[in-house]
XYZ file of C-alpha atoms in Angstrom:
120
model
C -17.555 -26.945 -0.693
C -18.524 -28.450 2.645
C -20.911 -26.813 5.069
C -20.117 -26.809 8.775
C -22.367 -25.470 11.499
C -20.701 -23.975 14.552
C -22.920 -23.900 17.622
C -22.656 -21.913 20.821
C -23.997 -18.570 19.640
C -20.641 -17.235 18.482
C -20.645 -14.801 15.584
C -17.834 -16.278 13.538
C -17.062 -16.050 9.843
C -13.830 -17.087 8.222
C -12.420 -18.347 4.991
C -9.045 -20.040 4.961
C -6.969 -22.367 2.850
C -6.636 -25.881 4.275
C -4.819 -28.572 2.359
C -5.337 -26.803 -0.966
C -9.054 -26.177 -0.514
C -10.975 -23.133 0.697
C -12.872 -23.669 3.961
C -15.837 -21.416 4.751
C -17.074 -21.427 8.347
C -20.257 -19.675 9.459
C -21.759 -19.569 12.941
C -25.456 -20.382 13.276
C -26.367 -16.713 13.727
C -24.455 -15.824 10.530
C -26.382 -18.119 8.233
C -28.390 -15.639 6.176
C -28.502 -15.645 2.378
C -26.610 -12.378 1.940
C -23.854 -13.411 4.387
C -23.378 -16.765 2.699
C -23.192 -15.152 -0.771
C -20.784 -12.496 0.511
C -18.448 -15.134 1.954
C -18.699 -17.333 -1.166
C -17.679 -14.296 -3.240
C -14.601 -13.924 -1.012
C -13.870 -17.630 -1.458
C -13.794 -17.232 -5.248
C -11.553 -14.172 -5.075
C -13.681 -11.036 -4.756
C -12.796 -8.237 -2.330
C -14.945 -5.528 -0.729
C -16.370 -2.865 -3.031
C -15.745 -0.114 -0.461
C -12.027 -0.988 -0.406
C -11.446 -0.160 -4.076
C -8.571 2.295 -4.588
C -10.981 4.760 -6.254
C -13.624 4.534 -3.528
C -12.996 8.126 -2.330
C -14.719 9.251 -5.537
C -17.878 7.469 -4.384
C -17.964 7.306 -0.576
C -16.555 9.149 2.415
C -15.322 7.009 5.293
C -15.843 8.620 8.698
C -12.846 7.111 10.475
C -13.752 8.715 13.818
C -16.933 6.596 13.890
C -15.134 3.273 13.319
C -14.792 0.888 16.264
C -11.328 0.531 17.754
C -9.408 -2.204 15.974
C -11.645 -2.228 12.888
C -9.901 0.300 10.621
C -8.490 -2.613 8.607
C -12.004 -3.105 7.189
C -11.773 0.318 5.530
C -8.244 0.216 4.131
C -8.033 0.766 0.394
C -6.645 -2.129 -1.622
C -4.279 -1.948 -4.567
C -5.828 -1.691 -8.031
C -4.594 -5.151 -9.032
C -6.482 -6.656 -6.062
C -9.892 -5.247 -6.984
C -9.810 -4.217 -10.652
C -13.061 -5.690 -11.964
C -13.321 -3.059 -14.728
C -16.803 -2.154 -13.533
C -18.714 0.846 -12.177
C -18.814 1.425 -8.420
C -21.747 -0.546 -7.039
C -23.203 0.941 -3.855
C -25.612 -2.001 -3.595
C -23.045 -4.728 -4.182
C -23.240 -7.722 -1.876
C -19.523 -7.013 -1.397
C -20.185 -3.490 -0.024
C -20.626 -3.154 3.742
C -23.647 -1.211 4.916
C -23.256 2.390 6.083
C -23.081 1.423 9.760
C -20.618 -1.477 9.466
C -18.181 -1.521 12.386
C -19.622 1.757 13.642
C -19.013 2.627 17.260
C -21.917 3.590 19.475
C -22.494 7.196 20.468
C -21.608 7.557 24.159
C -24.695 9.674 24.928
C -27.414 7.982 22.877
C -25.958 4.474 22.378
C -26.951 4.792 18.702
C -24.616 3.142 16.204
C -22.794 5.766 14.140
C -22.443 5.617 10.361
C -18.982 4.820 9.023
C -19.572 5.411 5.302
C -21.480 8.086 3.425
C -22.245 7.980 -0.321
C -21.021 10.965 -2.331
C -23.373 10.201 -5.230
C -25.957 7.544 -5.932
C-alpha cells in the first residue's frame, strides 16, 4: 500500500483498482485514525455495517433527513456482499454515525439524524 497526500483542503476519499492494485487516496483533512481504518477495511473487502440486508431489525433510516444525492449510502446490500456471520455491531468502524449525510434543518441549521438504533 502506498500513501499519497492530497493538498488543497479538499475532502476526498476513494479506493479504486489501478493496474491490479488497490489505491487508497485520502485528503489531508481526512487523515484520522478511524477514517484510515475504515477505508483500509473497504480496501480488503468489507462493506458498511448499516447496509446489511437485515439492518432494519437493528436501525431505522430516516430517509427524509438524508441529503439530496446521498441515498446510495443507505441502500441495503445483498446478503452475499455482507454476510460476515456476525452479530450487528452498532459501534463497528464500518458503521456510519447517526448523523452521516444528514441534511441541515432549515430553521435551526442543526444537522438531522439519519439513523436511529432500535436496540443497543
